């Protein structure tokens, strides 16, 4: 065989020996059995803690860095949501929190653990919740930098306050805080509350639990891809990912036009990073650092060619658990001994924390199994039915609190991009101007996308899901219709989420009470050829969709009215 052809088959083809080995590893269910072995080893390490009032203080710096990083993530997440909260879930928002709370208050706290149920919720309350989350994050970072502070005993409570605040906002925000990473942040905060107690006397064991969390997250992402869209197994997924992802930027188009073989090789590399490298976490130090480098390279590729806000930052901070004190000492020249303060934890606290963490590790196998899309469950481990049933009951019991969550990203893929175009008219539909999204693609010759870094625009992100549902004939949610109605009323808070009103006040028929007709329609968006100056091209769809809407004089009209006007 020609050497180049052999190399192509090895690295860029589903017939690759490497990929077949990964497929055998997954199809044989060996991955899940090994994950259970890893969980057992972590449990044994935790049980050793019970009889030790003081452990080895190695990894004190490493665990402190992870604490600081996750605390900063809270600051970023709450700060990103704060300027959006009133327009999205305020009293005149798209999904008012007060309406959700009327339903939640009928449920028990166990089923709806939202502390806003005991408060009168208005716009000021929602902003103060975000401020509380930001304050908790800042205070936690400060306490990491001053570990001898007398306030250290309050650290677990501060983590719980940040997590419960985010969980409460998530409970009343509907779709807008409904991403996997939102639940991930709640889980991280609860986990940090427990580990901040354990890490005082046993930082190494606390770091092991964090590594298990990173292990479960990365492995779940790899497994769900293999059992998700057929595009992953055919090596076609990354030929469509860059232009179909939620929020594109200038680098999305740049990555999309790379050679097809590069995209196929990237699929193989993704499987290796997310399925094989997680097991290197439990190997000697050089192997673990190799896994850390692989995770960060994949994370950097995802977040530089797309806009994922604080999600990538959170993943980076979680993956820092793979780095130990030796790295900071050898590579950065840090004085690790200054962080190794002899401290102990009272045995009752130590016993409770070890028991809860042990249960957490065992329950983590359930969402990990769901990444296999029904191919594995706890019965794969030959556990007695009564044990399996009890663990499933416990896992269902904790779900409202989001303490153990499913992690599996990009398992579903599609090969089209439809973008909603919003337009407005002040002359009864005779002429139309585009209402431009602030962060999504707008129809026009110079569109290239926006680089957002750590900000996550909730409205633009959630609107990305709607054309996928519209293609299946599903009606848009009520908040999307309300979005058009608020735009027709020229609501300032809603217009701030977009790029503002396309008309000056003088262009309205009644400048004191401005009103507009607002229409929504879907267009197909495609990547322009590499030599074209325009990044994206747009064309109308051949059929009407459920997102073709017209708001006229504050009420929803037949969308065909707009088509006749055109």
Coordinates of C-alpha atoms in Angstrom, one line a residue:
X1 CA 0.0 0.0 0.0
X2 CA 1.2 3.5 -0.8
X3 CA 2.6 5.0 2.5
X4 CA 0.6 8.2 2.2
X5 CA -2.6 6.2 1.7
X6 CA -1.7 4.0 4.6
X7 CA -1.2 7.1 6.8
X8 CA -4.5 8.6 5.6
X9 CA -6.3 5.4 6.6
X10 CA -4.5 5.3 9.9
X11 CA -5.4 8.9 10.9
X12 CA -8.3 10.1 8.8
X13 CA -10.6 7.2 8.2
X14 CA -13.2 5.2 10.2
X15 CA -11.2 2.2 9.1
X16 CA -8.3 3.3 11.2
X17 CA -6.8 0.7 13.4
X18 CA -6.6 3.3 16.2
X19 CA -10.3 4.1 15.9
X20 CA -11.3 0.4 15.8
X21 CA -9.3 -0.1 19.0
X22 CA -11.3 2.8 20.6
X23 CA -14.5 1.4 19.2
X24 CA -13.7 -2.0 20.7
X25 CA -12.9 -0.4 24.1
X26 CA -16.3 1.3 24.1
X27 CA -18.5 -1.5 22.5
X28 CA -17.0 -4.1 24.9
X29 CA -18.2 -2.0 27.8
X30 CA -14.6 -2.2 29.2
X31 CA -14.6 1.6 29.6
X32 CA -17.4 1.5 32.2
X33 CA -15.9 -1.4 34.1
X34 CA -12.6 0.4 34.3
X35 CA -14.4 3.6 35.4
X36 CA -16.0 1.6 38.2
X37 CA -12.5 0.3 39.2
X38 CA -11.3 3.9 39.3
X39 CA -14.2 4.9 41.5
X40 CA -13.4 2.0 43.9
X41 CA -9.8 3.1 44.2
X42 CA -10.9 6.7 45.0
X43 CA -13.3 5.3 47.6
X44 CA -10.4 3.3 49.3
X45 CA -8.3 6.5 49.4
X46 CA -11.2 8.3 51.1
X47 CA -11.8 5.6 53.7
X48 CA -8.1 5.9 54.7
X49 CA -8.8 9.5 55.8
X50 CA -11.3 8.5 58.5
X51 CA -8.6 7.3 60.9
X52 CA -6.1 10.1 60.2
X53 CA -6.5 13.5 62.0
X54 CA -3.7 15.0 60.0
X55 CA -2.6 13.8 56.5
X56 CA 0.2 14.6 54.2
X57 CA 0.1 18.3 53.3
X58 CA 1.4 17.7 49.8
X59 CA -0.8 19.1 47.1
X60 CA -1.9 22.0 49.3
X61 CA -0.9 24.6 46.6
X62 CA -2.5 22.5 43.8
X63 CA -5.8 22.3 45.6
X64 CA -5.7 26.0 46.5
X65 CA -5.2 26.9 42.8
X66 CA -8.3 24.9 41.8
X67 CA -10.3 26.5 44.6
X68 CA -9.3 30.0 43.4
X69 CA -10.0 29.1 39.8
X70 CA -13.5 27.8 40.5
X71 CA -14.3 30.8 42.7
X72 CA -13.3 33.1 39.8
X73 CA -15.6 31.1 37.6
X74 CA -18.5 32.0 39.9
X75 CA -17.5 35.6 39.6
X76 CA -17.5 35.4 35.9
X77 CA -20.8 33.4 35.6
X78 CA -22.8 35.8 37.9
X79 CA -21.2 38.9 36.4
X80 CA -22.2 37.7 32.9
X81 CA -25.8 37.0 33.9
X82 CA -26.3 40.2 35.9
X83 CA -26.8 42.7 33.0
X84 CA -29.2 40.2 31.4
X85 CA -31.3 39.1 34.4
X86 CA -33.9 41.9 34.4
X87 CA -34.7 41.7 30.7
X88 CA -34.8 37.9 30.7
X89 CA -36.6 37.0 34.0
X90 CA -37.6 40.3 35.6
X91 CA -41.2 41.4 36.1
X92 CA -41.5 42.5 32.4
X93 CA -39.0 40.0 31.2
X94 CA -39.4 37.3 28.7
X95 CA -39.8 34.6 31.3
X96 CA -40.8 36.3 34.5
X97 CA -39.4 34.7 37.6
X98 CA -42.5 35.5 39.7
X99 CA -44.7 33.4 37.4
X100 CA -42.4 30.5 37.8
X101 CA -42.3 30.9 41.6
X102 CA -46.1 30.6 41.8
X103 CA -45.7 27.1 40.5
X104 CA -42.6 26.3 42.6
X105 CA -44.2 27.4 45.8
X106 CA -46.8 24.6 45.4
X107 CA -43.9 22.0 45.5
X108 CA -41.9 21.0 48.6
X109 CA -38.4 22.3 49.1
X110 CA -37.0 18.9 48.4
X111 CA -38.5 19.0 44.9
X112 CA -37.9 22.7 44.2
X113 CA -34.9 23.8 46.3
X114 CA -35.1 27.5 45.4
X115 CA -34.7 30.0 48.3
X116 CA -36.4 32.7 46.3
X117 CA -39.7 30.9 47.2
X118 CA -39.5 32.7 50.6
X119 CA -38.9 36.1 49.2
X120 CA -40.8 38.8 47.3
X121 CA -39.0 38.6 44.0
X122 CA -38.6 41.8 41.9
X123 CA -36.0 43.1 39.6
X124 CA -33.9 44.4 42.5
X125 CA -34.0 41.0 44.2
X126 CA -32.7 39.3 41.1
X127 CA -29.8 41.8 40.7
X128 CA -28.9 41.3 44.4
X129 CA -28.8 37.6 43.9
X130 CA -26.2 38.1 41.2
X131 CA -24.3 40.5 43.4
X132 CA -24.3 37.9 46.2
X133 CA -22.8 35.3 43.8
X134 CA -20.1 37.8 42.7
X135 CA -19.4 38.6 46.3
X136 CA -19.1 35.0 47.3
X137 CA -16.6 34.3 44.5
X138 CA -14.5 37.3 45.3
X139 CA -14.4 36.4 49.0
X140 CA -13.4 32.8 48.3
X141 CA -10.5 34.0 46.1
X142 CA -9.3 36.3 48.9
X143 CA -9.6 33.5 51.5
X144 CA -7.4 31.2 49.2
X145 CA -4.8 34.0 49.1
X146 CA -4.9 34.4 53.0
X147 CA -5.3 30.8 54.2
X148 CA -4.6 31.8 57.9
X149 CA -7.6 34.1 58.1
X150 CA -10.0 33.4 61.0
X151 CA -12.8 33.4 58.4
X152 CA -11.6 30.1 57.0
X153 CA -14.2 28.2 59.0
X154 CA -16.9 29.9 56.9
X155 CA -15.5 28.8 53.5
X156 CA -17.8 25.8 53.1
X157 CA -20.8 28.0 53.9
X158 CA -19.7 30.5 51.3
X159 CA -19.4 27.8 48.6
X160 CA -22.9 26.6 49.5
X161 CA -24.2 30.1 49.4
X162 CA -22.8 30.6 45.9
X163 CA -24.1 27.3 44.7
X164 CA -27.6 27.7 46.2
X165 CA -27.9 31.1 44.7
X166 CA -27.0 29.9 41.2
X167 CA -29.4 26.9 41.7
X168 CA -32.2 29.3 42.7
X169 CA -31.6 31.5 39.7
X170 CA -31.5 28.5 37.5
X171 CA -34.8 27.2 39.0
X172 CA -36.7 30.4 37.9
X173 CA -34.8 31.1 34.6
X174 CA -36.3 28.3 32.5
X175 CA -34.3 27.9 29.2
X176 CA -32.0 30.8 29.9
X177 CA -30.0 28.9 32.6
X178 CA -30.7 25.5 31.2
X179 CA -27.3 24.5 29.9
X180 CA -25.3 21.5 31.1
X181 CA -22.6 23.8 32.3
X182 CA -25.1 25.7 34.5
X183 CA -25.8 22.5 36.4
X184 CA -22.1 21.8 36.3
X185 CA -21.3 25.0 38.2
X186 CA -23.9 24.1 40.9
X187 CA -22.3 20.7 41.3
X188 CA -18.8 22.2 41.5
X189 CA -19.8 24.6 44.2
X190 CA -21.4 21.9 46.3
X191 CA -18.3 19.7 45.8
X192 CA -16.0 22.5 46.7
X193 CA -17.9 23.0 50.0
X194 CA -17.1 19.5 51.0
X195 CA -13.6 19.4 49.7
X196 CA -12.7 22.7 51.5
X197 CA -13.3 20.8 54.8
X198 CA -11.3 17.7 53.7
X199 CA -8.5 19.7 52.1
X200 CA -7.5 21.4 55.4
X201 CA -6.0 18.1 56.7
X202 CA -5.9 15.9 53.6
X203 CA -5.3 18.0 50.4
X204 CA -4.1 15.0 48.4
X205 CA -7.3 13.0 48.9
X206 CA -9.4 16.1 48.1
X207 CA -7.4 16.5 44.9
X208 CA -8.1 12.9 44.0
X209 CA -11.9 13.5 44.2
X210 CA -11.5 16.5 41.9
X211 CA -9.5 14.4 39.5
X212 CA -12.3 11.8 39.5
X213 CA -14.8 14.6 38.6
X214 CA -12.6 15.7 35.7
X215 CA -12.2 12.1 34.7
X216 CA -16.0 11.5 34.6
X217 CA -16.7 14.7 32.7
X218 CA -14.2 14.1 29.9
X219 CA -14.9 10.4 29.6
X220 CA -18.7 11.1 29.4
X221 CA -18.1 13.7 26.6
X222 CA -16.2 11.1 24.6
X223 CA -18.6 8.2 25.1
X224 CA -21.7 10.3 24.3
X225 CA -20.1 11.3 21.0
X226 CA -19.5 7.8 20.0
X227 CA -23.1 6.7 20.7
X228 CA -24.6 10.0 19.6
X229 CA -24.7 11.4 16.1
X230 CA -23.6 8.9 13.3
X231 CA -21.4 11.8 12.0
X232 CA -18.9 11.1 14.7
X233 CA -18.4 7.5 13.8
X234 CA -18.2 8.4 10.1
X235 CA -15.6 11.1 10.8
X236 CA -17.8 13.8 9.4
X237 CA -18.8 15.7 12.6
X238 CA -16.1 18.4 12.5
X239 CA -16.7 19.2 8.9
X240 CA -20.0 20.7 10.0
X241 CA -19.3 21.7 13.7
X242 CA -17.6 25.0 13.1
X243 CA -20.4 26.6 11.1
X244 CA -23.3 25.0 13.0
X245 CA -22.2 25.7 16.5
X246 CA -24.4 28.1 18.6
X247 CA -22.4 31.4 18.4
X248 CA -19.7 31.6 15.7
X249 CA -16.9 34.1 15.5
X250 CA -14.3 35.1 12.8
X251 CA -12.2 32.0 13.6
X252 CA -15.2 29.7 13.0
X253 CA -15.1 30.2 9.3
X254 CA -11.3 30.0 9.3
X255 CA -11.4 26.6 10.9
X256 CA -14.3 25.4 8.7
X257 CA -12.4 25.9 5.5
X258 CA -9.4 23.8 6.6
X259 CA -8.9 20.6 4.5
X260 CA -11.3 17.7 5.0
X261 CA -8.5 15.4 6.1
X262 CA -7.7 17.7 9.0
X263 CA -11.3 17.6 10.2
X264 CA -11.3 13.8 10.0
X265 CA -8.0 13.6 11.9
X266 CA -9.5 16.0 14.5
X267 CA -12.4 13.5 15.1
X268 CA -9.9 10.7 15.8
X269 CA -7.9 13.1 18.1
X270 CA -11.1 14.0 19.9
X271 CA -11.8 10.4 20.7
X272 CA -8.3 9.8 21.9
X273 CA -8.4 12.9 24.1
X274 CA -11.9 12.2 25.6
X275 CA -11.9 8.4 25.8
X276 CA -8.3 7.3 26.3
X277 CA -6.5 10.2 28.0
X278 CA -8.9 10.3 31.0
X279 CA -7.5 7.0 32.1
X280 CA -4.0 8.5 32.1
X281 CA -5.1 10.7 35.0
X282 CA -4.5 7.6 37.2
X283 CA -1.0 6.8 35.8
X284 CA 2.3 8.3 36.9
X285 CA 2.9 12.0 36.9
X286 CA 4.2 12.4 33.2
X287 CA 1.2 10.6 31.9
X288 CA -1.2 12.7 33.9
X289 CA 0.5 15.9 32.7
X290 CA 0.1 14.5 29.1
X291 CA -3.7 14.1 29.8
X292 CA -3.8 17.7 31.1
X293 CA -2.1 19.1 28.0
X294 CA -4.5 17.1 25.8
X295 CA -7.5 18.3 27.6
X296 CA -6.4 22.0 27.4
X297 CA -5.5 21.7 23.7
X298 CA -9.0 20.4 22.9
X299 CA -10.6 23.0 25.2
X300 CA -8.6 25.8 23.5
X301 CA -9.6 24.6 20.1
X302 CA -13.3 24.6 21.0
X303 CA -13.3 28.0 22.7
X304 CA -11.1 29.9 20.2
X305 CA -13.2 28.8 17.2
X306 CA -16.6 29.4 19.0
X307 CA -18.1 31.5 21.7
X308 CA -18.8 29.4 24.9
X309 CA -18.4 32.1 27.5
X310 CA -17.3 31.0 30.9
X311 CA -17.8 27.3 30.0
X312 CA -14.3 26.9 28.7
X313 CA -12.9 28.8 31.7
X314 CA -14.7 26.5 34.1
X315 CA -13.4 23.4 32.2
X316 CA -9.8 24.8 32.4
X317 CA -10.1 25.4 36.2
X318 CA -11.5 21.9 36.8
X319 CA -8.7 20.4 34.8
X320 CA -6.1 22.1 37.0
X321 CA -6.8 19.3 39.4
X322 CA -4.5 17.1 37.2
X323 CA -1.5 19.4 38.2
X324 CA 0.2 18.8 41.5
X325 CA 2.7 20.7 43.6
X326 CA 5.6 19.3 41.7
X327 CA 4.5 21.1 38.6
X328 CA 4.3 24.5 40.3
X329 CA 7.6 23.9 41.9
X330 CA 9.6 22.7 38.9
X331 CA 8.0 24.8 36.2
X332 CA 6.9 28.0 37.9
X333 CA 9.4 28.0 40.8
X334 CA 6.6 28.3 43.4
X335 CA 7.4 27.9 47.1
X336 CA 5.1 25.0 47.8
X337 CA 6.3 24.7 51.4
X338 CA 4.7 28.0 52.3
X339 CA 1.3 26.5 51.5
X340 CA 1.8 23.3 53.6
X341 CA 0.4 24.4 56.9
X342 CA -0.1 21.6 59.5
X343 CA -3.9 21.6 60.1
X344 CA -6.3 19.0 61.2
X345 CA -10.1 18.3 60.9
X346 CA -12.2 17.1 63.8
X347 CA -13.1 13.5 63.2
X348 CA -16.9 14.0 63.2
X349 CA -16.6 16.5 60.4
X350 CA -14.1 14.2 58.7
X351 CA -16.4 11.2 58.9
X352 CA -19.4 13.0 57.6
X353 CA -17.5 14.5 54.7
X354 CA -15.9 11.2 53.7
X355 CA -19.3 9.5 53.8
X356 CA -20.9 12.1 51.6
X357 CA -18.0 12.2 49.1
X358 CA -18.0 8.4 48.9
X359 CA -21.7 8.5 48.1
X360 CA -21.0 11.2 45.5
X361 CA -18.3 9.1 43.8
X362 CA -20.6 6.0 43.6
X363 CA -23.6 8.1 42.3
X364 CA -21.4 9.6 39.7
X365 CA -21.4 6.3 37.8
X366 CA -25.1 6.7 37.0
X367 CA -24.8 9.9 34.8
X368 CA -21.6 8.5 33.4
X369 CA -23.6 5.4 32.3
X370 CA -26.2 7.6 30.6
X371 CA -23.5 8.8 28.2
X372 CA -23.5 5.3 26.8
X373 CA -27.1 5.9 25.5
X374 CA -28.5 2.7 27.0
X375 CA -25.5 0.4 26.3
X376 CA -24.4 0.2 29.9
X377 CA -25.9 0.7 33.4
X378 CA -25.1 -0.4 36.9
X379 CA -26.2 -4.0 36.0
X380 CA -23.1 -4.1 33.7
X381 CA -21.1 -4.2 37.0
X382 CA -23.1 -7.2 38.2
X383 CA -24.3 -5.3 41.2
X384 CA -27.3 -6.9 43.1
X385 CA -30.6 -5.5 42.0
X386 CA -31.4 -4.1 45.4
X387 CA -28.2 -2.1 45.4
X388 CA -28.9 -0.8 41.9
X389 CA -32.4 0.1 42.8
X390 CA -31.3 2.0 45.9
X391 CA -28.6 3.9 44.1
X392 CA -31.0 4.9 41.3
X393 CA -33.5 6.1 44.0
X394 CA -30.8 8.2 45.6
X395 CA -29.7 9.6 42.3
X396 CA -33.3 10.6 41.5
X397 CA -33.6 12.1 45.0
X398 CA -30.7 14.5 44.4
X399 CA -31.6 15.6 40.9
X400 CA -33.6 18.7 42.0
X401 CA -30.4 19.8 43.9
X402 CA -28.2 19.1 40.8
X403 CA -25.4 17.6 42.9
X404 CA -24.5 14.9 40.4
X405 CA -25.2 15.8 36.8
X406 CA -24.9 14.3 33.3
X407 CA -21.9 15.5 31.3
X408 CA -22.0 15.0 27.6
X409 CA -21.4 17.7 25.0
X410 CA -21.7 17.8 21.2
X411 CA -23.2 14.3 21.0
X412 CA -25.9 15.6 18.5
X413 CA -24.7 17.1 15.2
X414 CA -26.5 18.5 12.2
X415 CA -25.4 19.8 8.8
X416 CA -27.4 23.0 8.4
X417 CA -27.6 26.4 9.9
X418 CA -30.8 28.4 10.0
X419 CA -30.7 31.9 11.4
X420 CA -33.8 33.9 12.6
X421 CA -33.9 37.4 11.1
X422 CA -35.8 40.0 13.0
X423 CA -37.2 43.0 11.1
X424 CA -39.3 46.0 12.0
X425 CA -41.5 48.6 10.2
X426 CA -43.0 51.9 11.3
X427 CA -45.1 52.5 8.2
X428 CA -47.5 49.5 8.4
X429 CA -45.2 47.1 6.6
X430 CA -44.3 49.2 3.6
X431 CA -40.6 49.1 4.4
X432 CA -38.6 47.0 6.8
X433 CA -35.3 47.4 8.6
X434 CA -33.3 44.6 10.3
X435 CA -33.2 44.5 14.1
X436 CA -29.7 43.3 14.6
X437 CA -28.7 40.6 17.1
X438 CA -25.9 41.7 19.3
X439 CA -23.9 38.4 19.2
X440 CA -25.6 36.2 16.6
X441 CA -25.1 36.4 12.9
X442 CA -27.2 39.1 11.1
X443 CA -28.1 39.0 7.4
X444 CA -25.6 41.2 5.6
X445 CA -22.4 41.1 3.5
X446 CA -19.9 41.9 6.2
X447 CA -21.0 39.5 8.9
X448 CA -18.1 37.6 10.6
X449 CA -19.3 36.9 14.1
X450 CA -18.1 38.4 17.4
X451 CA -15.4 37.2 19.9
X452 CA -17.0 37.1 23.3
X453 CA -14.3 35.6 25.6
X454 CA -16.0 34.9 29.0
X455 CA -19.4 36.5 28.5
X456 CA -22.3 34.2 27.7
X457 CA -25.3 36.0 26.1
X458 CA -28.2 33.9 27.2
X459 CA -30.8 35.1 24.7
X460 CA -28.6 34.7 21.6
X461 CA -27.5 31.3 22.8
X462 CA -31.0 29.9 23.5
X463 CA -32.3 31.3 20.1
X464 CA -29.8 29.0 18.4
X465 CA -31.9 25.9 19.5
X466 CA -35.2 27.2 18.1
X467 CA -34.5 26.6 14.3
X468 CA -33.6 23.0 15.1
X469 CA -37.0 22.6 16.7
X470 CA -38.7 24.6 13.9
X471 CA -37.3 22.2 11.3
X472 CA -39.2 19.4 13.1
X473 CA -42.4 21.5 13.0
X474 CA -42.3 22.5 16.7
X475 CA -43.7 25.9 17.7
X476 CA -41.3 28.4 19.3
X477 CA -41.6 28.9 23.1
X478 CA -43.8 31.5 24.6
X479 CA -40.8 33.7 25.5
X480 CA -39.8 34.0 21.9
X481 CA -43.2 35.4 20.9
X482 CA -43.0 37.7 23.9
X483 CA -39.6 38.9 22.7
X484 CA -41.2 40.0 19.4
X485 CA -44.1 41.7 21.4
X486 CA -41.6 43.6 23.6
X487 CA -39.7 44.7 20.5
X488 CA -42.9 45.9 19.0
X489 CA -43.4 48.0 22.1
X490 CA -39.8 49.3 21.8
X491 CA -39.0 48.0 25.3
X492 CA -35.6 49.5 26.2
X493 CA -34.4 46.6 28.3
X494 CA -35.0 44.1 25.5
X495 CA -33.5 46.3 22.9
X496 CA -30.3 46.5 25.0
X497 CA -30.0 42.7 24.6
X498 CA -29.9 43.3 20.9
X499 CA -28.1 46.2 19.0
X500 CA -30.9 48.6 19.7
X501 CA -33.8 50.0 17.7
X502 CA -33.1 50.4 14.0
X503 CA -35.2 53.6 13.9
X504 CA -34.6 57.1 15.4
X505 CA -37.4 58.5 17.5
X506 CA -38.3 61.0 14.8
X507 CA -39.2 58.2 12.4
X508 CA -42.0 56.9 14.5
X509 CA -45.6 58.0 13.8
X510 CA -46.0 58.8 17.5
X511 CA -42.5 59.6 19.0
X512 CA -43.9 59.7 22.5
X513 CA -45.3 56.2 22.3
X514 CA -43.2 54.4 19.7
X515 CA -44.7 51.2 18.2
X516 CA -43.4 48.9 15.4
X517 CA -44.5 46.0 13.4
X518 CA -42.0 43.2 14.1
X519 CA -41.5 40.1 12.0
X520 CA -39.4 37.0 12.4
X521 CA -38.3 34.7 9.6
X522 CA -35.7 32.0 9.1
X523 CA -33.0 32.1 6.5
X524 CA -30.4 29.5 5.6
X525 CA -26.8 30.4 6.4
X526 CA -23.9 28.9 4.7
X527 CA -20.1 29.5 4.7
X528 CA -18.8 31.5 1.8
X529 CA -16.0 30.1 -0.4
X530 CA -12.5 30.7 1.0
X531 CA -11.6 33.2 -1.7
X532 CA -14.8 35.2 -1.0
X533 CA -14.5 38.4 1.0
X534 CA -17.8 37.7 2.7
X535 CA -17.6 35.1 5.5
X536 CA -21.2 34.0 5.4
X537 CA -24.0 33.9 2.8
X538 CA -27.7 33.9 3.4
X539 CA -30.6 32.6 1.3
X540 CA -34.4 32.4 2.0
X541 CA -36.0 29.1 2.8
X542 CA -38.4 27.6 0.3
X543 CA -41.1 27.0 2.8
X544 CA -42.7 28.7 5.7
X545 CA -41.7 27.6 9.2
X546 CA -43.2 27.9 12.7
X547 CA -40.8 30.8 13.4
X548 CA -42.2 32.9 10.6
X549 CA -44.1 35.3 12.8
X550 CA -45.6 38.8 12.5
X551 CA -46.4 41.1 15.5
X552 CA -48.8 43.8 14.4
X553 CA -50.2 46.4 16.9
X554 CA -49.1 44.3 19.8
X555 CA -50.8 41.0 18.7
X556 CA -49.6 38.0 16.7
X557 CA -50.8 37.8 13.1
X558 CA -50.6 35.4 10.3
X559 CA -47.0 35.2 9.1
X560 CA -48.2 35.0 5.5
X561 CA -49.2 38.7 5.8
X562 CA -45.6 39.6 5.9
X563 CA -44.8 37.5 2.8
X564 CA -47.6 39.2 0.9
X565 CA -46.2 42.6 1.9
X566 CA -42.8 41.6 0.6

